[in-house]
mmCIF file of C-alpha atoms and ligand atoms in Angstrom:
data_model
loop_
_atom_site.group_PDB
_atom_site.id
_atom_site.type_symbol
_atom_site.label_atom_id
_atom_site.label_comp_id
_atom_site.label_asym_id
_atom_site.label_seq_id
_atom_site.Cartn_x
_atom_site.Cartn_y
_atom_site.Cartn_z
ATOM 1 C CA UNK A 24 16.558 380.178 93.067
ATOM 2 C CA UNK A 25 16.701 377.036 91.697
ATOM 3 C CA UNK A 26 19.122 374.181 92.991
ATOM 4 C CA UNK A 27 21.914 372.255 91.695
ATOM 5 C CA UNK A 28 22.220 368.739 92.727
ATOM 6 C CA UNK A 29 26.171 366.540 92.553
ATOM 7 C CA UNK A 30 26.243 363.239 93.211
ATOM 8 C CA UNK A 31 29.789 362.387 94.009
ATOM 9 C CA UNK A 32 30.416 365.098 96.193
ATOM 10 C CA UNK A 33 34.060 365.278 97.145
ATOM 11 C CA UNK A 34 37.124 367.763 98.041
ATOM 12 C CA UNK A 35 38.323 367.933 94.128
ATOM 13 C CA UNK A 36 35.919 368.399 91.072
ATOM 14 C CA UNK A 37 33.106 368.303 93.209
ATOM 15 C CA UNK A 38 34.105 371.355 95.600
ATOM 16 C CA UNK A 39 35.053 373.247 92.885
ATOM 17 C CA UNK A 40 31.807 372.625 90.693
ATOM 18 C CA UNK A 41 29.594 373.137 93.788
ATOM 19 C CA UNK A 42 31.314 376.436 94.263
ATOM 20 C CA UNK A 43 31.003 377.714 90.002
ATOM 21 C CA UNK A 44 27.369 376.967 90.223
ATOM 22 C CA UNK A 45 26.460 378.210 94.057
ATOM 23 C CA UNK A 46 29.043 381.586 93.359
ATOM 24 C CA UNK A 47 25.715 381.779 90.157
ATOM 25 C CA UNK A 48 22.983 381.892 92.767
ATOM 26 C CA UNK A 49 21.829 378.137 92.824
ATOM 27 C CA UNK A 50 21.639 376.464 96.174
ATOM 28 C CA UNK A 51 23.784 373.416 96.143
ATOM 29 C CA UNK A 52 22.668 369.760 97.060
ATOM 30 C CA UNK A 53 25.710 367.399 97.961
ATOM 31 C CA UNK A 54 25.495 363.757 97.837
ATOM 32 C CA UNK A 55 27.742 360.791 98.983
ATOM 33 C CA UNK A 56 28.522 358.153 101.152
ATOM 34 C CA UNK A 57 30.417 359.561 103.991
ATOM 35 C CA UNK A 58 28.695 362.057 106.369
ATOM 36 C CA UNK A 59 31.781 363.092 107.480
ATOM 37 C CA UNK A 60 33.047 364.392 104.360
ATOM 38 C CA UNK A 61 30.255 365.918 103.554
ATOM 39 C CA UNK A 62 30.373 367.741 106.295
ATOM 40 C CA UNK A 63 33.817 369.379 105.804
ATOM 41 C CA UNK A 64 32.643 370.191 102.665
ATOM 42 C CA UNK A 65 29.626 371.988 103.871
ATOM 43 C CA UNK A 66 31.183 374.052 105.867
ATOM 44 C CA UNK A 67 33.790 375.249 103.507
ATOM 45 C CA UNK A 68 30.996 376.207 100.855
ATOM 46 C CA UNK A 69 29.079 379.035 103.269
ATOM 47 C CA UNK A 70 32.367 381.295 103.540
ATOM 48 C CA UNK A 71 31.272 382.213 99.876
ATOM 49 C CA UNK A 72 27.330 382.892 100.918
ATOM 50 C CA UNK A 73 26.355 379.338 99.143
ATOM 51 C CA UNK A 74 22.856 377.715 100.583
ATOM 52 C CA UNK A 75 24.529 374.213 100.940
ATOM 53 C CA UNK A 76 23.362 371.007 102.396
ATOM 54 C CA UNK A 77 24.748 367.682 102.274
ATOM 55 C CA UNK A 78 22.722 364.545 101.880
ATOM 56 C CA UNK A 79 24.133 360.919 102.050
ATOM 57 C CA UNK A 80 23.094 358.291 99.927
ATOM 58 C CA UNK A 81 25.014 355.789 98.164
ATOM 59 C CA UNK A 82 24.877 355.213 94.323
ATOM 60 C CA UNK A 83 24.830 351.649 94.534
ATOM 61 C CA UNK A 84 21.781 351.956 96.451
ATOM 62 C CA UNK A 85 19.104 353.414 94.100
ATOM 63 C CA UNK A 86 16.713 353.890 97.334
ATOM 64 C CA UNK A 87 18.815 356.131 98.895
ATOM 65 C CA UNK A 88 19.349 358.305 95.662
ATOM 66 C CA UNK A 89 16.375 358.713 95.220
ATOM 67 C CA UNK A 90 15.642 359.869 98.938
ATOM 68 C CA UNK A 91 18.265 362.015 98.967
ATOM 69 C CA UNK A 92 17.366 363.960 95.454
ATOM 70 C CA UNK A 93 13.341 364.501 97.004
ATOM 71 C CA UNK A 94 14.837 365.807 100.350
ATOM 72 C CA UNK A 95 17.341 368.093 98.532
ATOM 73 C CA UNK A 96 14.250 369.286 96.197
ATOM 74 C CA UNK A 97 12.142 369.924 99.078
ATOM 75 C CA UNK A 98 14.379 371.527 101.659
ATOM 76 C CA UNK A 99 16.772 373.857 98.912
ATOM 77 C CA UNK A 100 14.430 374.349 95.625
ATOM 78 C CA UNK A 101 13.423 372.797 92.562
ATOM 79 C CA UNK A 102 16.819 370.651 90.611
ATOM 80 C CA UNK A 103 17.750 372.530 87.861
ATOM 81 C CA UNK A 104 20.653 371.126 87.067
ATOM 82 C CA UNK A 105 21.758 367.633 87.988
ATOM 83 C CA UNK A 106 25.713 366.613 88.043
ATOM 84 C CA UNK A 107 26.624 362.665 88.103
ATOM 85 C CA UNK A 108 30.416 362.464 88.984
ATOM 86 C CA UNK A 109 31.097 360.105 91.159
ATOM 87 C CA UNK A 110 34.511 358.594 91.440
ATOM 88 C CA UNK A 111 35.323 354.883 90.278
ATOM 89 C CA UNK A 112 36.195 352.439 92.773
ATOM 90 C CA UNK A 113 39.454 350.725 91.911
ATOM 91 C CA UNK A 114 38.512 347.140 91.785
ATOM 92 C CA UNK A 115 35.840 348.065 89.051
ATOM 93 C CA UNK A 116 39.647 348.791 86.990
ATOM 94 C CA UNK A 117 40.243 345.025 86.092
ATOM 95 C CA UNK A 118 42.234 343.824 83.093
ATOM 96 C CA UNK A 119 39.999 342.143 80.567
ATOM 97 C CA UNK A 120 41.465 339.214 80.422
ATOM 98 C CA UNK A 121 40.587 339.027 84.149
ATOM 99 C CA UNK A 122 37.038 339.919 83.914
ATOM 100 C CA UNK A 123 34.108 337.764 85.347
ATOM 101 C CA UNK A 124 30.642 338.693 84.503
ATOM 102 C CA UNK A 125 29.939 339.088 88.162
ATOM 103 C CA UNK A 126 32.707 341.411 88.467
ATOM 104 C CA UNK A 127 30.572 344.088 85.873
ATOM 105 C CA UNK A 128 27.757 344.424 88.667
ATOM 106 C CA UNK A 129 29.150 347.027 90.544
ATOM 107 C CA UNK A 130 30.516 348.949 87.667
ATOM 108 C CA UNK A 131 27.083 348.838 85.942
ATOM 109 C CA UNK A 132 25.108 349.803 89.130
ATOM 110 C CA UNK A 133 27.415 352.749 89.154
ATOM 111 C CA UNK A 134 27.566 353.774 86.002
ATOM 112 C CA UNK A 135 24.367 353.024 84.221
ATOM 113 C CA UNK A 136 21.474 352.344 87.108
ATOM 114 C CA UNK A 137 22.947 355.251 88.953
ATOM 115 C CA UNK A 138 22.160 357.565 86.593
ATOM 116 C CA UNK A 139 18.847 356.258 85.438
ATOM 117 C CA UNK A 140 17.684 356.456 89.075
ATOM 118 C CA UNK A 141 19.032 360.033 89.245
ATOM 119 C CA UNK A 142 17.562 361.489 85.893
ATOM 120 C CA UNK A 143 14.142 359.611 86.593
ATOM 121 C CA UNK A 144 14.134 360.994 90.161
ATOM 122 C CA UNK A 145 14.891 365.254 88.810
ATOM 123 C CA UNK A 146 13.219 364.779 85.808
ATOM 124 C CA UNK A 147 9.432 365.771 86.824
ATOM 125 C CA UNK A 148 11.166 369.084 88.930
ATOM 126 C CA UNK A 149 12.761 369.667 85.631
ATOM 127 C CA UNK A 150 9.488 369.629 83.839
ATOM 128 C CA UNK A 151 7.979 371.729 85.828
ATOM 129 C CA UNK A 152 10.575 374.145 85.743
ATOM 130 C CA UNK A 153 10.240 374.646 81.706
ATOM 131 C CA UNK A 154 13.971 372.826 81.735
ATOM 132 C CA UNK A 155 17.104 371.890 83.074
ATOM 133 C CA UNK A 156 20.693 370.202 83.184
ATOM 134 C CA UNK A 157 21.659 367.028 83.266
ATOM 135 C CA UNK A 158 25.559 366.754 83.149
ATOM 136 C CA UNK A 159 27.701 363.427 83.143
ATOM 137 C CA UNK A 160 31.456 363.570 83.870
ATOM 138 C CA UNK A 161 33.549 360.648 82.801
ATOM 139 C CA UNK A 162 37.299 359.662 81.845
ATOM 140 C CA UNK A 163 38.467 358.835 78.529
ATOM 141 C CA UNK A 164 37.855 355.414 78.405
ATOM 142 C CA UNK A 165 34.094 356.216 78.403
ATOM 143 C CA UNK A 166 35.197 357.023 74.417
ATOM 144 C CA UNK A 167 38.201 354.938 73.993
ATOM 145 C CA UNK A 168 37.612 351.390 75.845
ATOM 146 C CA UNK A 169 41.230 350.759 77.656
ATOM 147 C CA UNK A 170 41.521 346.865 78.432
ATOM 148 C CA UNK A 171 43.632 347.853 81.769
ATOM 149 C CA UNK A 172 40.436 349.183 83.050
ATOM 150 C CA UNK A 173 37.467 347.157 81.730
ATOM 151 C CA UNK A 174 34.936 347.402 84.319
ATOM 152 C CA UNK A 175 34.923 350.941 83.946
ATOM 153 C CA UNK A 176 35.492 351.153 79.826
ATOM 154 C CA UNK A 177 32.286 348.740 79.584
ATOM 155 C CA UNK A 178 30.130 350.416 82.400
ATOM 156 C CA UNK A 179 31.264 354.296 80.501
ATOM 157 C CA UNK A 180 30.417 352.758 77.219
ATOM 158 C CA UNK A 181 26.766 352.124 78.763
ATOM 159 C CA UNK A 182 26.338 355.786 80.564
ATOM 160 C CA UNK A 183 27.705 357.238 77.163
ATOM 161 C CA UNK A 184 24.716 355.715 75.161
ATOM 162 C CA UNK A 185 22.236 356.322 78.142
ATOM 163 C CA UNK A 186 23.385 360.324 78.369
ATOM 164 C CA UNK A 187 23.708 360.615 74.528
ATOM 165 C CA UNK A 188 20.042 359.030 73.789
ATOM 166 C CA UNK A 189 18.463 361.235 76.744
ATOM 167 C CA UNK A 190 20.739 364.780 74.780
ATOM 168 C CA UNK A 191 18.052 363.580 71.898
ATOM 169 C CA UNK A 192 15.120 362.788 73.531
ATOM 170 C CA UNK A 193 14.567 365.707 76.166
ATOM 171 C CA UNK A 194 15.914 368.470 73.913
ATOM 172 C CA UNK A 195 12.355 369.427 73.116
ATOM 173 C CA UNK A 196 11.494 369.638 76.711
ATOM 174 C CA UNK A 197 14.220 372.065 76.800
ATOM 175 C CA UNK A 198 16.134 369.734 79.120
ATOM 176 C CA UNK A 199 19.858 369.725 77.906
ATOM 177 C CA UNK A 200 22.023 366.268 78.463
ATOM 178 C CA UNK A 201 25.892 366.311 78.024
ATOM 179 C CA UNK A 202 28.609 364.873 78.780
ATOM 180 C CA UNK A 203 32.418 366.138 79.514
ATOM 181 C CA UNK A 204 35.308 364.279 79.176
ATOM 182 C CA UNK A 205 38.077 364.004 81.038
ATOM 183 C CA UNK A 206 40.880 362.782 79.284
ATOM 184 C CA UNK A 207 43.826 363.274 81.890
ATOM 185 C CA UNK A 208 43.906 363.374 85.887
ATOM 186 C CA UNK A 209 42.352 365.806 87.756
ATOM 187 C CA UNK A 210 45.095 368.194 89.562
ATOM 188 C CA UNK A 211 45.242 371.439 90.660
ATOM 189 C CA UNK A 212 48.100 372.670 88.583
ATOM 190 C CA UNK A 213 46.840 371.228 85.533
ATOM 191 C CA UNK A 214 46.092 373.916 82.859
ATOM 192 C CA UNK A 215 43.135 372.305 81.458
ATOM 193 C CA UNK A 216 42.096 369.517 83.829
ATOM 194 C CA UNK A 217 42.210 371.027 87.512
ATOM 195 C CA UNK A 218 39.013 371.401 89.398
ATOM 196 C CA UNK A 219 38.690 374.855 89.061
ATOM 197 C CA UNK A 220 39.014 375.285 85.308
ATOM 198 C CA UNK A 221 37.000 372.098 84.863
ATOM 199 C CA UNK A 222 34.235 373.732 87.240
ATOM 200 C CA UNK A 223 33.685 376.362 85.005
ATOM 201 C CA UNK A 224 33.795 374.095 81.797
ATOM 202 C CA UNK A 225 30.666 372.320 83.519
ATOM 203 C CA UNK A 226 29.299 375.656 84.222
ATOM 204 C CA UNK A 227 29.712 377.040 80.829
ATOM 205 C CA UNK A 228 27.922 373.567 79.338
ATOM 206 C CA UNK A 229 24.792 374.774 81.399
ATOM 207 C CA UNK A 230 24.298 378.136 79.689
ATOM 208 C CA UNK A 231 25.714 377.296 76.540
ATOM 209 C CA UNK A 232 23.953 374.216 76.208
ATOM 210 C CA UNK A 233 25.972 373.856 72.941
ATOM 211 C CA UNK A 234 25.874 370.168 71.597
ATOM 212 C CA UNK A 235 26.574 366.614 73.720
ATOM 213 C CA UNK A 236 29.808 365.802 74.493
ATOM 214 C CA UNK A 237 32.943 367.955 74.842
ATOM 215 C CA UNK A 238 36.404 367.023 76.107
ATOM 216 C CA UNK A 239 38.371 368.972 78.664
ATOM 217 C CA UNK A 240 41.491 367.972 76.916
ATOM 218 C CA UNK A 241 42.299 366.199 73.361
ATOM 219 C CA UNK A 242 42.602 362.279 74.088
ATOM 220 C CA UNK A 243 46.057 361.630 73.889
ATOM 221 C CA UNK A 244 46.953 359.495 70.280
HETATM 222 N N1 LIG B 11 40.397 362.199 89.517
HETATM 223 C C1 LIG B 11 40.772 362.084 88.243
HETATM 224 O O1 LIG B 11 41.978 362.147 87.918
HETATM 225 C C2 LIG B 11 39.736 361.905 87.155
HETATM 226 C C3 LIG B 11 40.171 361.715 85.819
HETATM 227 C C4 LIG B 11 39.202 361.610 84.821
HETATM 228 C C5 LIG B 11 37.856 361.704 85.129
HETATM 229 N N2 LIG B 11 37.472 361.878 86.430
HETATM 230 C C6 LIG B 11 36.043 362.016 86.725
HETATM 231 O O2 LIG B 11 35.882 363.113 87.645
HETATM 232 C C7 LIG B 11 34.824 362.808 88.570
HETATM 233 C C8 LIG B 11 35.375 362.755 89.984
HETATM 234 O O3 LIG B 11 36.144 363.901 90.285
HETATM 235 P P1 LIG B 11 37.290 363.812 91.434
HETATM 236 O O4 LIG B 11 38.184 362.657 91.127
HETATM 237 O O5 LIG B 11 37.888 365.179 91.563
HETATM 238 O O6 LIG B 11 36.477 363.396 92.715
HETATM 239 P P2 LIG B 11 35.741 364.337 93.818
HETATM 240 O O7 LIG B 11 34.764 365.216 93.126
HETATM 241 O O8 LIG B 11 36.761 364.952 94.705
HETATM 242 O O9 LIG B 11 35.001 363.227 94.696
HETATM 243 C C9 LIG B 11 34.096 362.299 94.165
HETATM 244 C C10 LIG B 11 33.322 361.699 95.309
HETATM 245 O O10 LIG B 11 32.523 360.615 94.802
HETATM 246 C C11 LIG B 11 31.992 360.003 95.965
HETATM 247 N N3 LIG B 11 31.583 358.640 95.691
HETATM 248 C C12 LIG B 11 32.359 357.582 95.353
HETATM 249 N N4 LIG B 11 31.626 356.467 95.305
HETATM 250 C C13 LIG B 11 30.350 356.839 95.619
HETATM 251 C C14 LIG B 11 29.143 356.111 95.762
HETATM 252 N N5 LIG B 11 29.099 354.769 95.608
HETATM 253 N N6 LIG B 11 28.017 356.791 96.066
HETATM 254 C C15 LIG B 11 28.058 358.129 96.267
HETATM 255 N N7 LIG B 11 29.183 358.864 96.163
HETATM 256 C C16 LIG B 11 30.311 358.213 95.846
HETATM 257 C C17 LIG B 11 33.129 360.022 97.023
HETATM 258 O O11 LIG B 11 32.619 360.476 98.283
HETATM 259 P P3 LIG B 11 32.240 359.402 99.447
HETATM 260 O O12 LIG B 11 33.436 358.520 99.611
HETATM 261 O O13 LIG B 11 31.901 360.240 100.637
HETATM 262 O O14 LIG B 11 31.040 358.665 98.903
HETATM 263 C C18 LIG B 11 34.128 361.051 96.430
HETATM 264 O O15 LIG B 11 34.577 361.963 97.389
HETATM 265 C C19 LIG B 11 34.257 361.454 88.125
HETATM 266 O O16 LIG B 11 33.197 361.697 87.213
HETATM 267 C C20 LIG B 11 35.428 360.793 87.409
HETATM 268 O O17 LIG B 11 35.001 359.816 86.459
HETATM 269 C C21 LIG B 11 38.381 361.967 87.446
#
């Protein structure tokens, strides 16, 4: 079986996602910072019969993605589908009017190289697999640039165009790029925006592979 790779693995979105797509068959690749937390979530995935295994690697640090996606690829099965979901810091959430130049490095490295180094690194597995998934998660200011939060708006704005151009480009490689919106926060009790029913949104944009990008919720007017 083929795997499925998340970079940003953590206890909400990410849990639940690597659960949808493991509960399918795929083995599940973890990545992020903290070994620790990878851990925990490692060991909660095998109670449903999941081949998990986490892998640390920062996104900041395109070196370590990189190293992380091969090992994953080796030891679990080809990447079949690739999820980039990693939560914003909060200092990339500046005002506008307080924005330096400098202070767009880390939100860019996040949000743009991140996922170049990720899609470059699956993308020959994908090949040879006759196709894949490449799915990017973002909030609504990756469609509606919010001056509260301008690192992120500006840095979203740039993963948008990057994901969008790649839906075009690898569609006839059968290689399916979208994108899913979240326009509220993530909770559990939230009818359309908890992890669970977001999970299987993600899930459904894998077999479907209906279109670019699609909203888990209208943006509010
Ligand atoms: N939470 C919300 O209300 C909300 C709202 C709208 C959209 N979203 C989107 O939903 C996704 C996140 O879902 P979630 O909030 O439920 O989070 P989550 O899946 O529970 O966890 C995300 C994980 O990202 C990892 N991460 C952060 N920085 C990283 C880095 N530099 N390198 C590697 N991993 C990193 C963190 O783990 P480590 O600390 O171990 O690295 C964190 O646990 C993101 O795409 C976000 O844009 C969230």
């Amino acid at each position: 079986m083929t795997t499925f790779a998340l970079v940003g693995a953590g206890p909400g979105l990410g849990l639940a996602t690597a659960r949808r797509f493991g509960k399918a068959g795929h083995s599940v690749a973890l990545l992020a910072r903290n070994k620790e937390r990878l851990d925990s979530l490692v060991t909660a995935l095998p109670e449903d019969g999941i081949q998990v295994r986490g892998y640390t690697a920062d996104v900041l640090e395109p070196a370590s993605l990189t190293t992380a996606l091969q090992a994953a690829s080796d030891e679990l099965g080809p990447i079949e589908i690739l999820q980039y979901s990693p939560v914003p810091r909060a200092d990339f959430m500046k005002p506008l009017l307080d924005t330096d130049p400098s202070d767009l490095d880390a939100p860019l490295a996040f949000s743009v190289k991140g996922p170049i180094t990720c899609v470059n690194a699956v993308l020959p597995g994908m090949r040879a697999l006759g196709g894949g998934t490449l799915l990017f998660v973002n909030g609504g200011s990756a469609v509606r640039p919010n001056p509260r939060v301008a690192g992120t708006s500006i840095a979203f704005a740039g993963e948008s165009a990057y994901a969008a151009m790649l839906h075009d480009a690898l569609a006839p490689e059968n290689i399916h790029a979208t994108q899913l919106i979240i326009p509220g926060a993530i909770s559990p009790d939230a009818e359309h925006s908890s992890p669970e029913v977001l999970a299987e949104r993600l899930y459904a944009l894998h077999t479907e592979r209906d279109g670019f990008r699609h909203y888990a919720e209208p943006l509010p007017e």
